[in-house]
Amino acid sequence: MKKEILKSPPITAFTPDGDYLAIFSSNGTLKIWSTRDGSLLAEWKDLDGKDDFGYSCMACCLLGKKRKSSYCLVAIGTNNGDVLAVNASNGEKKWVSTGCHPGGVIGLSFANEGRRLHTVGSNGMASEMDTETGNIIKEFKASKKSISSSAFSLDEKYLAVAGKKLKILSADDGDELIVHPDKLDPVKLVSISDDAKTILTSELGAKHLQVWWCDMSAGKFSRGPVLSMNHPPFVSECRNVSNQEDSVVVLSVSVSGAAYLWKLKVLSEDEVIPTKVSVKANDNQSAEENHGSAKKNRVSVLASKIHRIGDNEVSVLVTHGSVDLPQHSLLDIGYTVKEDANTAHENKTLQQNDGVSEQGPHEIEQVITPKSKKSKKKRAASDLDSPTAGDVSDVGNGDASDVVFNDDLNEPSMGEKLASLNLADQNEDGGREQEDPSVPVIPPSADSVQVLLKQALHADDHALLLECLYTKDDKVISKSIAQLNSSDVLKLLHSVISFIQSRGAILVCALPWLRGLLLQHASKIMSQESSLLALNSLYQLIEARISTFQSALLLSSSLDFLYTGVSALLFSFHTLHG
């Protein structure tokens, strides 16, 4: 069965009120859209030559109290540590802060009605900037070690950072409020509620969100439920329910383009049934607009935001369709979910705005998922089978058999599995018993390798760096190397040269990385004296290997000559006696 191929979701950012949405299109163009009428507010493209995968995060805010004098400001973080601001009203760059976060920017958030910008870097530093000038007002060390994800609370009081450990800090001065005692796997996504009582985390490649309850007075975390999804999440949000101190609403969008909504009870570990929101396309052409695929005639949800929370329902703003011409819909979803297995879904056709294409409206489906029965069948291990996941069943499927199904994009196809069993060899050997070979491992995606490579270099993690070097895909290697800054290039160069001095499989894996470094970053490498010394040692190593190669070649030639003589004698012997 043909696999569904999912493209990387675009980088998006709403203004706090949800009136505007900034989207990076596939060609690296930034477009700011009005979610009220669908009109295009501004368009901007960096003329300095950065491509779309050079950007890492984005924040969007409306500055000014009066509607006529206000303007939309977009802050953009890059993988090389720069922060730049774009005036969305005229599409011009306002300022650039170069190299403020070496290693890459991983978090941006506006504060103080847009007059301040909070930034977080993968090197563990956090800063506060003046949005008028781009000057750094203050900064503090959020973590001594590298971090992979961060999030600011809506009330601008708290900062959550996640690397190998999860922390909650004061957004004002960086004081540590709570630190998770245990080490975590690499966290790709973290979210925090407005009172910092609820934290969401998702590990790299995981198809779920882990909920953490935070007790500020006791200074500790407690584990909450695991919120399962069919595909990994790329954005999440958690908000408190008004007039209900013990309830929180969680919204998340998966990489496949579906939105999920949960209502949780604080301090509860009970499994919660989500409401899944997907968009039905009106035709195949419309289905192919999205960043995913046209599977089941669906259009991807590009972004989603909690617009309003009431006692009985929540309003969710959903942006869907093409990144070049998105559509925006406001969907009211009630909290009450019937666990009746016959309740499949409720279809709602929403009124579209002026920004809708001529192909007609998309149909929003509010899919209410019935609780699946536990299956007694064994299933292949997936991301949900981790020790932290607990007893989790897949969501979005109505019957128990779907719980057994492992919807893993990296799982080999049926043809690959049959080929790995060597059935033809078994038939030729007359049914000879053979051990079942293991399923071949599919190499990680480019995004995964980029994150892991930077973490390995910043933390000097030898084992993690080896995992990255075992990647053989030339495109993944080239893309990962292209995003390295100068310091990371030098670190990787010295590490690769040390690996090349050894022999075996690691030597074969390290050579493509060395070739990519020399081709893409020759000027950076030649400008550093330490790199020249390393290259000189590499040259000496190559000369030594070549000298032994000549002896081995002579030995091989001698053996070939002797083997030819022996073969001639055997042929003569058989001729005389045969």
Coordinates of C-alpha atoms in Angstrom, one line a residue:
M1 CA 0.0 0.0 0.0
K2 CA 1.4 3.4 -1.0
K3 CA 2.5 5.5 2.0
E4 CA 1.1 9.0 2.6
I5 CA 4.0 11.5 2.3
L6 CA 3.7 14.5 4.6
K7 CA 5.5 17.7 3.9
S8 CA 6.9 19.9 6.6
P9 CA 4.2 22.2 7.9
P10 CA 4.7 26.0 7.3
I11 CA 5.8 28.4 10.0
T12 CA 2.8 30.4 11.2
A13 CA 2.0 33.0 13.9
F14 CA -1.3 34.6 14.9
T15 CA -1.6 38.0 16.6
P16 CA -2.8 37.7 20.2
D17 CA -6.4 38.6 19.2
G18 CA -6.3 36.3 16.1
D19 CA -7.2 39.1 13.7
Y20 CA -4.0 38.5 11.6
L21 CA -2.0 35.5 10.6
A22 CA 1.6 35.4 9.3
I23 CA 2.6 32.5 7.0
F24 CA 5.8 31.6 5.3
S25 CA 5.1 30.1 1.9
S26 CA 7.2 27.4 0.3
N27 CA 9.3 29.9 -1.6
G28 CA 10.4 31.7 1.5
T29 CA 7.9 34.6 1.1
L30 CA 6.2 36.0 4.2
K31 CA 2.5 36.9 3.8
I32 CA 0.3 38.4 6.5
W33 CA -3.4 37.7 6.1
S34 CA -6.5 39.2 7.8
T35 CA -8.5 36.4 9.3
R36 CA -11.6 38.6 9.3
D37 CA -12.0 39.2 5.6
G38 CA -9.3 37.0 4.1
S39 CA -7.4 39.9 2.5
L40 CA -3.7 40.1 2.1
L41 CA -2.2 42.7 4.4
A42 CA 1.4 42.6 3.3
E43 CA 4.0 40.5 1.6
W44 CA 7.8 40.4 2.2
K45 CA 10.8 38.4 1.1
D46 CA 14.3 38.6 2.5
L47 CA 16.6 40.0 -0.2
D48 CA 19.7 38.8 1.7
G49 CA 19.4 35.4 0.2
K50 CA 18.0 33.4 3.2
D51 CA 15.8 30.5 2.1
D52 CA 12.7 29.3 3.9
F53 CA 14.3 26.6 6.0
G54 CA 16.7 29.2 7.4
Y55 CA 13.9 30.5 9.6
S56 CA 13.1 28.7 12.9
C57 CA 10.2 30.6 14.6
M58 CA 8.0 33.6 14.3
A59 CA 5.8 35.9 16.4
C60 CA 3.1 38.4 15.3
C61 CA 1.6 41.4 17.1
L62 CA -0.5 44.5 16.5
L63 CA 1.1 47.7 17.8
G64 CA -0.7 50.9 18.7
K65 CA -3.9 51.5 20.6
K66 CA -5.8 53.4 17.8
R67 CA -6.9 51.4 14.8
K68 CA -5.8 54.0 12.3
S69 CA -2.3 54.5 13.7
S70 CA -1.7 50.8 14.6
Y71 CA 0.5 48.5 12.5
C72 CA 1.3 44.8 12.5
L73 CA 4.9 43.8 13.4
V74 CA 6.3 40.3 12.7
A75 CA 9.4 39.1 14.5
I76 CA 11.4 36.3 12.9
G77 CA 14.1 34.0 14.3
T78 CA 16.7 32.2 12.2
N79 CA 18.7 29.1 12.6
N80 CA 21.9 31.0 12.7
G81 CA 20.8 33.1 15.7
D82 CA 19.5 36.3 14.0
V83 CA 16.3 38.1 15.0
L84 CA 14.6 40.5 12.5
A85 CA 11.4 42.5 12.6
V86 CA 9.2 43.2 9.6
N87 CA 6.6 46.0 9.5
A88 CA 3.6 44.2 8.0
S89 CA 1.8 47.4 7.1
N90 CA 4.4 48.3 4.4
G91 CA 6.3 45.0 4.0
E92 CA 9.6 46.5 4.9
K93 CA 12.3 45.3 7.3
K94 CA 12.3 47.3 10.5
W95 CA 15.6 46.1 12.1
V96 CA 17.9 43.1 12.4
S97 CA 19.7 41.9 15.5
T98 CA 22.6 39.7 14.2
G99 CA 23.9 36.8 16.1
C100 CA 22.1 37.5 19.3
H101 CA 21.5 33.7 19.9
P102 CA 24.4 31.6 18.5
G103 CA 23.1 28.2 17.7
G104 CA 19.7 29.3 16.6
V105 CA 16.5 31.1 17.9
I106 CA 13.9 28.7 19.2
G107 CA 11.3 31.0 20.8
L108 CA 9.8 34.5 20.2
S109 CA 6.9 36.2 22.1
F110 CA 5.7 39.8 22.2
A111 CA 5.0 41.4 25.6
N112 CA 3.9 44.7 27.1
E113 CA 1.4 45.4 24.3
G114 CA 4.0 44.7 21.7
R115 CA 6.6 47.2 23.0
R116 CA 8.9 44.3 24.1
L117 CA 10.0 41.1 22.4
H118 CA 11.1 38.1 24.4
T119 CA 13.6 35.8 22.7
V120 CA 15.1 32.4 23.6
G121 CA 18.1 30.7 22.0
S122 CA 19.1 27.1 21.8
N123 CA 22.2 28.0 23.8
G124 CA 20.0 28.6 26.8
M125 CA 20.0 32.4 26.8
A126 CA 16.8 34.4 27.0
S127 CA 16.6 38.2 26.3
E128 CA 14.2 41.1 26.2
M129 CA 14.4 43.5 23.2
D130 CA 12.9 46.9 22.4
T131 CA 10.7 46.3 19.4
E132 CA 11.3 49.9 18.1
T133 CA 15.0 49.6 17.8
G134 CA 15.9 45.9 18.3
N135 CA 18.2 46.7 21.2
I136 CA 18.6 44.2 23.9
I137 CA 17.3 45.6 27.2
K138 CA 18.2 42.6 29.5
E139 CA 19.1 39.0 29.2
F140 CA 19.5 36.0 31.5
K141 CA 20.6 32.4 31.4
A142 CA 17.5 30.2 31.2
S143 CA 19.5 27.0 31.1
K144 CA 23.2 26.0 31.5
K145 CA 22.8 23.4 28.8
S146 CA 21.3 23.6 25.4
I147 CA 17.5 23.7 25.0
S148 CA 15.3 22.5 22.2
S149 CA 11.9 24.2 22.8
S150 CA 10.4 27.1 24.8
A151 CA 7.1 28.8 25.4
F152 CA 5.8 31.9 27.2
S153 CA 2.5 32.1 29.1
L154 CA -0.2 34.5 27.8
D155 CA 0.0 36.6 31.0
E156 CA 3.7 37.1 30.2
K157 CA 4.8 36.0 33.7
Y158 CA 6.2 32.5 33.0
L159 CA 8.7 30.9 30.6
A160 CA 8.9 27.1 30.1
V161 CA 12.1 25.7 28.6
A162 CA 12.8 22.1 27.7
G163 CA 16.0 20.3 26.7
K164 CA 17.1 17.3 28.7
K165 CA 15.1 18.8 31.6
L166 CA 11.9 20.7 31.9
K167 CA 11.9 24.0 33.7
I168 CA 9.5 26.8 34.6
L169 CA 11.1 30.2 35.1
S170 CA 10.1 33.8 35.8
A171 CA 9.9 35.6 32.4
D172 CA 11.0 38.8 34.1
D173 CA 14.3 37.8 35.7
G174 CA 14.8 34.1 34.9
D175 CA 14.4 32.8 38.4
E176 CA 13.8 29.0 38.5
L177 CA 10.4 28.2 39.9
I178 CA 10.1 24.5 39.1
V179 CA 12.6 22.0 37.7
H180 CA 11.6 18.5 36.6
P181 CA 13.9 16.1 38.5
D182 CA 14.2 13.5 35.7
K183 CA 15.9 13.7 32.3
L184 CA 13.6 13.8 29.2
D185 CA 14.1 12.7 25.7
P186 CA 14.6 15.5 23.2
V187 CA 11.5 17.7 23.4
K188 CA 10.4 19.3 20.1
L189 CA 7.3 21.1 21.4
V190 CA 6.4 22.7 24.7
S191 CA 3.3 24.8 25.7
I192 CA 2.3 26.5 29.0
S193 CA -1.0 27.7 30.3
D194 CA -1.6 31.3 31.4
D195 CA -1.2 30.4 35.1
A196 CA 1.7 27.9 34.5
K197 CA -0.4 25.2 36.2
T198 CA -0.4 23.1 33.0
I199 CA 2.5 22.2 30.7
L200 CA 2.4 20.2 27.5
T201 CA 5.4 18.5 26.0
S202 CA 6.0 16.4 22.9
E203 CA 9.2 14.5 22.2
L204 CA 10.8 14.4 18.8
G205 CA 8.7 12.2 16.5
A206 CA 6.1 11.3 19.2
K207 CA 2.5 11.0 18.2
H208 CA 1.1 12.4 21.5
L209 CA 1.2 15.3 24.0
Q210 CA 2.3 14.6 27.6
V211 CA 0.4 16.7 30.1
W212 CA 2.2 17.9 33.3
W213 CA 0.4 19.4 36.3
C214 CA 2.5 22.1 38.1
D215 CA 2.2 22.9 41.8
M216 CA 3.9 26.2 42.3
S217 CA 3.6 26.2 46.1
A218 CA 5.2 22.7 46.4
G219 CA 7.6 23.4 43.5
K220 CA 7.0 20.1 41.7
F221 CA 5.6 18.4 38.6
S222 CA 3.0 15.6 38.5
R223 CA 2.3 13.5 35.4
G224 CA -1.1 14.0 33.7
P225 CA -2.7 12.1 30.9
V226 CA -1.2 11.4 27.5
L227 CA -3.1 13.0 24.6
S228 CA -2.8 10.7 21.6
M229 CA -2.8 11.7 18.0
N230 CA -2.5 9.9 14.6
H231 CA 0.6 12.0 13.7
P232 CA 3.1 14.1 15.6
P233 CA 1.9 17.6 16.7
F234 CA 3.7 20.7 15.4
V235 CA 1.8 23.3 17.4
S236 CA -0.2 23.2 20.6
E237 CA -1.9 25.6 23.0
C238 CA -3.5 25.2 26.4
R239 CA -5.9 27.7 28.1
N240 CA -7.9 27.7 31.3
V241 CA -11.7 27.5 31.1
S242 CA -13.3 30.7 32.4
N243 CA -15.1 30.3 35.8
Q244 CA -13.7 26.7 36.1
E245 CA -10.4 26.7 38.0
D246 CA -10.2 22.9 37.7
S247 CA -10.5 22.7 33.8
V248 CA -8.2 23.4 30.9
V249 CA -8.7 23.2 27.1
V250 CA -5.9 21.9 24.9
L251 CA -5.7 22.5 21.1
S252 CA -3.1 21.0 18.8
V253 CA -2.5 20.6 15.1
S254 CA -0.7 17.6 13.7
V255 CA 1.7 17.5 10.8
S256 CA -1.0 15.7 8.7
G257 CA -3.2 18.8 8.9
A258 CA -5.8 17.8 11.5
A259 CA -6.7 19.7 14.7
Y260 CA -7.5 18.1 18.0
L261 CA -9.3 19.6 21.0
W262 CA -9.5 18.2 24.6
K263 CA -11.0 19.4 27.8
L264 CA -9.2 18.2 30.8
K265 CA -9.7 18.1 34.6
V266 CA -6.7 19.5 36.5
L267 CA -4.8 16.8 38.4
S268 CA -6.7 14.1 36.6
E269 CA -4.9 11.2 34.8
D270 CA -8.1 9.9 33.1
E271 CA -8.0 9.3 29.3
V272 CA -10.0 12.0 27.5
I273 CA -11.7 11.7 24.2
P274 CA -10.8 14.5 21.8
T275 CA -12.8 16.3 19.2
K276 CA -11.0 16.1 15.9
V277 CA -11.4 18.9 13.4
S278 CA -10.6 18.1 9.7
V279 CA -11.4 19.9 6.5
K280 CA -13.2 18.2 3.7
A281 CA -12.1 19.3 0.2
N282 CA -14.7 20.1 -2.5
D283 CA -12.6 18.4 -5.2
N284 CA -9.2 16.8 -5.9
Q285 CA -7.6 20.0 -7.0
S286 CA -8.5 21.7 -3.7
A287 CA -7.3 18.7 -1.8
E288 CA -3.9 19.0 -3.4
E289 CA -3.5 22.6 -2.2
N290 CA -2.5 21.7 1.3
H291 CA 0.9 20.9 2.6
G292 CA 0.1 17.3 3.2
S293 CA -1.6 14.9 0.7
A294 CA -5.0 14.4 -0.9
K295 CA -5.7 11.3 1.2
K296 CA -9.4 10.9 1.8
N297 CA -10.1 14.2 0.0
R298 CA -9.0 16.3 2.9
V299 CA -7.4 19.8 3.1
S300 CA -4.8 20.4 5.7
V301 CA -5.3 22.7 8.7
L302 CA -2.4 25.1 8.4
A303 CA -2.9 26.8 11.8
S304 CA -5.5 27.0 14.6
K305 CA -6.0 29.2 17.6
I306 CA -8.3 29.2 20.6
H307 CA -10.4 32.3 20.0
R308 CA -12.8 32.3 22.9
I309 CA -13.5 30.0 25.9
G310 CA -16.9 29.8 27.5
D311 CA -18.4 27.6 30.1
N312 CA -20.1 25.3 27.6
E313 CA -18.2 25.7 24.4
V314 CA -15.0 26.9 22.9
S315 CA -14.5 29.0 19.7
V316 CA -11.6 27.8 17.5
L317 CA -10.2 29.8 14.6
V318 CA -9.1 27.4 11.9
T319 CA -7.0 28.3 8.9
H320 CA -6.9 25.8 6.1
G321 CA -6.2 25.3 2.4
S322 CA -3.2 26.7 0.5
V323 CA -0.5 28.8 2.1
D324 CA -0.7 31.1 -0.9
L325 CA -4.5 31.7 -0.5
P326 CA -5.6 30.4 2.9
Q327 CA -9.2 30.3 4.2
H328 CA -10.3 31.1 7.7
S329 CA -13.2 29.7 9.7
L330 CA -14.5 30.1 13.2
L331 CA -15.9 26.9 14.7
D332 CA -17.8 26.7 17.9
I333 CA -17.2 23.3 19.6
G334 CA -19.2 22.1 22.7
Y335 CA -17.5 20.4 25.6
T336 CA -20.1 17.6 25.9
V337 CA -19.0 14.5 24.1
K338 CA -21.3 11.5 23.9
E339 CA -19.5 8.1 24.1
D340 CA -22.0 6.5 21.8
A341 CA -20.2 4.4 19.2
N342 CA -22.8 5.4 16.6
T343 CA -21.9 9.1 16.9
A344 CA -19.4 9.3 14.0
H345 CA -19.2 13.0 13.1
E346 CA -21.1 16.2 12.6
N347 CA -20.7 18.1 9.4
K348 CA -20.8 21.9 9.3
T349 CA -20.5 24.0 6.1
L350 CA -19.3 27.4 7.2
Q351 CA -19.7 30.7 5.4
Q352 CA -16.5 31.7 3.7
N353 CA -15.0 35.2 3.4
D354 CA -13.6 37.3 0.6
G355 CA -10.3 35.5 0.6
V356 CA -11.8 32.2 -0.5
S357 CA -10.8 30.8 -3.9
E358 CA -13.4 30.4 -6.6
Q359 CA -13.4 26.6 -6.1
G360 CA -16.1 26.9 -3.4
P361 CA -16.1 26.4 0.3
H362 CA -14.4 23.7 2.2
E363 CA -16.5 21.6 4.5
I364 CA -15.5 21.6 8.1
E365 CA -16.0 18.2 9.9
Q366 CA -16.2 18.1 13.6
V367 CA -15.3 14.5 14.2
I368 CA -16.3 13.2 17.6
T369 CA -14.2 10.1 18.3
P370 CA -15.9 7.3 20.2
K371 CA -13.8 5.5 22.8
S372 CA -12.1 2.4 21.3
K373 CA -12.2 -0.9 23.0
K374 CA -8.8 -2.3 24.0
S375 CA -7.5 -4.9 21.6
K376 CA -6.0 -8.1 22.8
K377 CA -3.8 -8.4 19.6
K378 CA -0.2 -7.4 19.8
R379 CA 0.9 -4.4 17.7
A380 CA 4.3 -3.2 16.6
A381 CA 6.1 -0.8 18.9
S382 CA 5.5 2.8 18.2
D383 CA 6.1 6.2 19.7
L384 CA 3.2 5.6 22.0
D385 CA 4.8 2.5 23.5
S386 CA 7.3 4.5 25.5
P387 CA 7.5 4.1 29.3
T388 CA 6.1 7.7 29.7
A389 CA 3.1 7.1 27.4
G390 CA 1.1 4.8 29.7
D391 CA -1.8 2.8 28.3
V392 CA -2.6 4.7 25.1
S393 CA -4.8 3.8 22.2
D394 CA -4.9 5.6 18.9
V395 CA -7.6 8.3 18.3
G396 CA -9.5 9.3 15.3
N397 CA -10.6 5.7 14.4
G398 CA -14.0 4.3 15.3
D399 CA -13.4 0.5 15.8
A400 CA -11.1 -1.6 17.9
S401 CA -9.1 -2.9 15.0
D402 CA -7.7 0.6 14.4
V403 CA -6.1 0.4 17.8
V404 CA -3.9 -2.5 16.5
F405 CA -2.9 -0.5 13.4
N406 CA 0.4 1.3 13.7
D407 CA 0.1 4.4 11.5
D408 CA 3.8 5.0 11.4
L409 CA 5.1 6.9 8.4
N410 CA 8.5 5.2 8.9
E411 CA 7.1 1.7 8.8
P412 CA 8.2 -0.3 5.7
S413 CA 5.7 -1.1 3.1
M414 CA 4.3 -4.6 2.7
G415 CA 6.5 -5.2 -0.4
E416 CA 9.6 -4.2 1.6
K417 CA 8.7 -6.5 4.4
L418 CA 8.1 -9.4 2.0
A419 CA 11.3 -8.7 0.2
S420 CA 13.2 -8.8 3.5
L421 CA 11.9 -12.3 4.3
N422 CA 13.8 -13.8 1.3
L423 CA 10.8 -16.0 0.3
A424 CA 12.4 -16.9 -3.1
D425 CA 15.5 -18.3 -1.3
Q426 CA 13.3 -20.3 1.0
N427 CA 11.5 -21.9 -2.0
E428 CA 14.8 -22.8 -3.7
D429 CA 16.1 -24.4 -0.5
G430 CA 13.0 -26.6 -0.3
G431 CA 11.4 -24.8 2.6
R432 CA 14.6 -24.6 4.7
E433 CA 13.9 -22.8 8.0
Q434 CA 15.3 -19.4 8.4
E435 CA 15.2 -16.8 11.2
D436 CA 13.0 -13.9 10.5
P437 CA 15.1 -10.9 9.6
S438 CA 14.5 -7.7 11.4
V439 CA 12.5 -4.9 9.7
P440 CA 14.9 -2.5 8.0
V441 CA 15.2 0.9 9.7
I442 CA 14.2 3.9 7.7
P443 CA 16.6 6.8 8.2
P444 CA 15.3 9.8 10.1
S445 CA 14.0 12.9 8.3
A446 CA 16.0 16.0 7.6
D447 CA 14.3 18.0 10.4
S448 CA 15.0 15.3 12.9
V449 CA 18.7 15.1 12.0
Q450 CA 19.1 18.9 12.1
V451 CA 17.7 19.1 15.7
L452 CA 19.8 16.1 16.9
L453 CA 23.0 17.3 15.2
K454 CA 22.8 20.7 16.9
Q455 CA 22.0 19.2 20.3
A456 CA 25.0 16.8 19.9
L457 CA 27.4 19.5 19.0
H458 CA 26.3 21.9 21.7
A459 CA 26.3 19.2 24.4
D460 CA 29.4 17.4 23.1
D461 CA 27.3 14.2 23.0
H462 CA 29.5 11.7 21.2
A463 CA 26.9 8.9 21.0
L464 CA 24.2 11.3 19.6
L465 CA 26.6 12.6 17.0
L466 CA 27.4 9.1 15.9
E467 CA 23.6 8.5 15.3
C468 CA 23.5 11.6 13.1
L469 CA 26.6 10.5 11.1
Y470 CA 25.0 7.1 10.3
T471 CA 22.5 9.0 8.1
K472 CA 23.3 8.2 4.5
D473 CA 20.8 10.3 2.6
D474 CA 22.7 12.9 0.6
K475 CA 19.9 15.5 0.7
V476 CA 19.5 15.2 4.5
I477 CA 23.3 15.5 5.0
S478 CA 23.4 18.6 2.7
K479 CA 20.5 20.3 4.3
S480 CA 21.7 19.6 7.8
I481 CA 25.2 21.0 7.0
A482 CA 23.8 24.1 5.3
Q483 CA 22.1 25.3 8.5
L484 CA 25.2 25.1 10.7
N485 CA 26.7 28.3 12.0
S486 CA 30.5 29.0 12.0
S487 CA 31.1 27.5 15.5
D488 CA 29.1 24.4 14.8
V489 CA 30.9 23.9 11.5
L490 CA 34.3 23.8 13.3
K491 CA 33.0 21.5 16.0
L492 CA 31.6 19.1 13.4
L493 CA 34.8 19.2 11.3
H494 CA 37.1 18.3 14.2
S495 CA 34.7 15.5 15.2
V496 CA 34.5 14.1 11.7
I497 CA 38.2 14.1 11.3
S498 CA 38.6 12.2 14.6
F499 CA 36.1 9.6 13.4
I500 CA 38.0 9.2 10.1
Q501 CA 41.1 8.3 11.9
S502 CA 39.4 5.1 13.0
R503 CA 38.4 2.3 10.7
G504 CA 35.2 0.4 10.0
A505 CA 31.6 1.5 9.3
I506 CA 32.0 4.9 11.0
L507 CA 34.7 5.8 8.4
V508 CA 32.4 5.2 5.5
C509 CA 29.6 7.2 7.2
A510 CA 31.9 10.2 8.1
L511 CA 33.2 10.7 4.6
P512 CA 30.0 12.2 3.1
W513 CA 29.7 14.6 6.0
L514 CA 33.3 15.7 5.5
R515 CA 32.7 16.2 1.8
G516 CA 29.6 18.3 2.5
L517 CA 31.5 20.5 5.1
L518 CA 34.3 21.2 2.7
L519 CA 32.0 22.0 -0.2
Q520 CA 29.5 24.2 1.6
H521 CA 31.7 25.9 4.2
A522 CA 35.1 26.1 2.7
S523 CA 35.5 29.9 3.4
K524 CA 34.6 29.5 7.1
I525 CA 37.0 26.6 7.5
M526 CA 39.9 28.3 5.8
S527 CA 39.5 31.4 7.9
Q528 CA 40.3 29.5 11.1
E529 CA 43.8 28.5 12.1
S530 CA 42.6 25.5 14.1
S531 CA 40.8 24.2 11.0
L532 CA 44.0 24.4 9.0
L533 CA 45.8 22.4 11.6
A534 CA 43.1 19.8 11.5
L535 CA 43.1 19.6 7.7
N536 CA 46.9 19.2 7.8
S537 CA 46.5 16.2 10.1
L538 CA 43.8 14.8 7.7
Y539 CA 46.2 15.2 4.8
Q540 CA 48.9 13.3 6.7
L541 CA 46.4 10.6 7.5
I542 CA 45.4 10.3 3.8
E543 CA 49.1 10.0 2.8
A544 CA 49.7 7.3 5.3
R545 CA 46.6 5.3 4.1
I546 CA 47.8 5.7 0.4
S547 CA 51.2 4.3 1.3
T548 CA 49.7 1.2 2.7
F549 CA 47.3 0.9 -0.2
Q550 CA 50.3 0.5 -2.6
S551 CA 51.6 -2.5 -0.7
A552 CA 48.2 -4.0 -0.5
L553 CA 47.8 -3.6 -4.3
L554 CA 51.1 -5.4 -4.9
L555 CA 50.0 -8.2 -2.6
S556 CA 46.7 -8.5 -4.4
S557 CA 48.4 -8.7 -7.8
S558 CA 50.7 -11.4 -6.6
L559 CA 47.8 -13.5 -5.3
D560 CA 46.0 -13.1 -8.6
F561 CA 49.1 -14.3 -10.5
L562 CA 49.5 -17.3 -8.2
Y563 CA 45.8 -18.2 -8.5
T564 CA 46.0 -18.0 -12.3
G565 CA 48.9 -20.5 -12.3
V566 CA 47.1 -22.9 -9.9
S567 CA 44.0 -22.8 -12.2
A568 CA 46.1 -23.6 -15.2
L569 CA 47.7 -26.6 -13.5
L570 CA 44.3 -27.9 -12.4
F571 CA 42.9 -27.5 -15.9
S572 CA 45.8 -29.5 -17.4
F573 CA 45.4 -32.2 -14.8
H574 CA 41.7 -32.7 -15.6
T575 CA 42.5 -32.7 -19.3
L576 CA 45.1 -35.6 -18.9
H577 CA 42.9 -37.7 -16.7
G578 CA 39.6 -36.9 -18.0

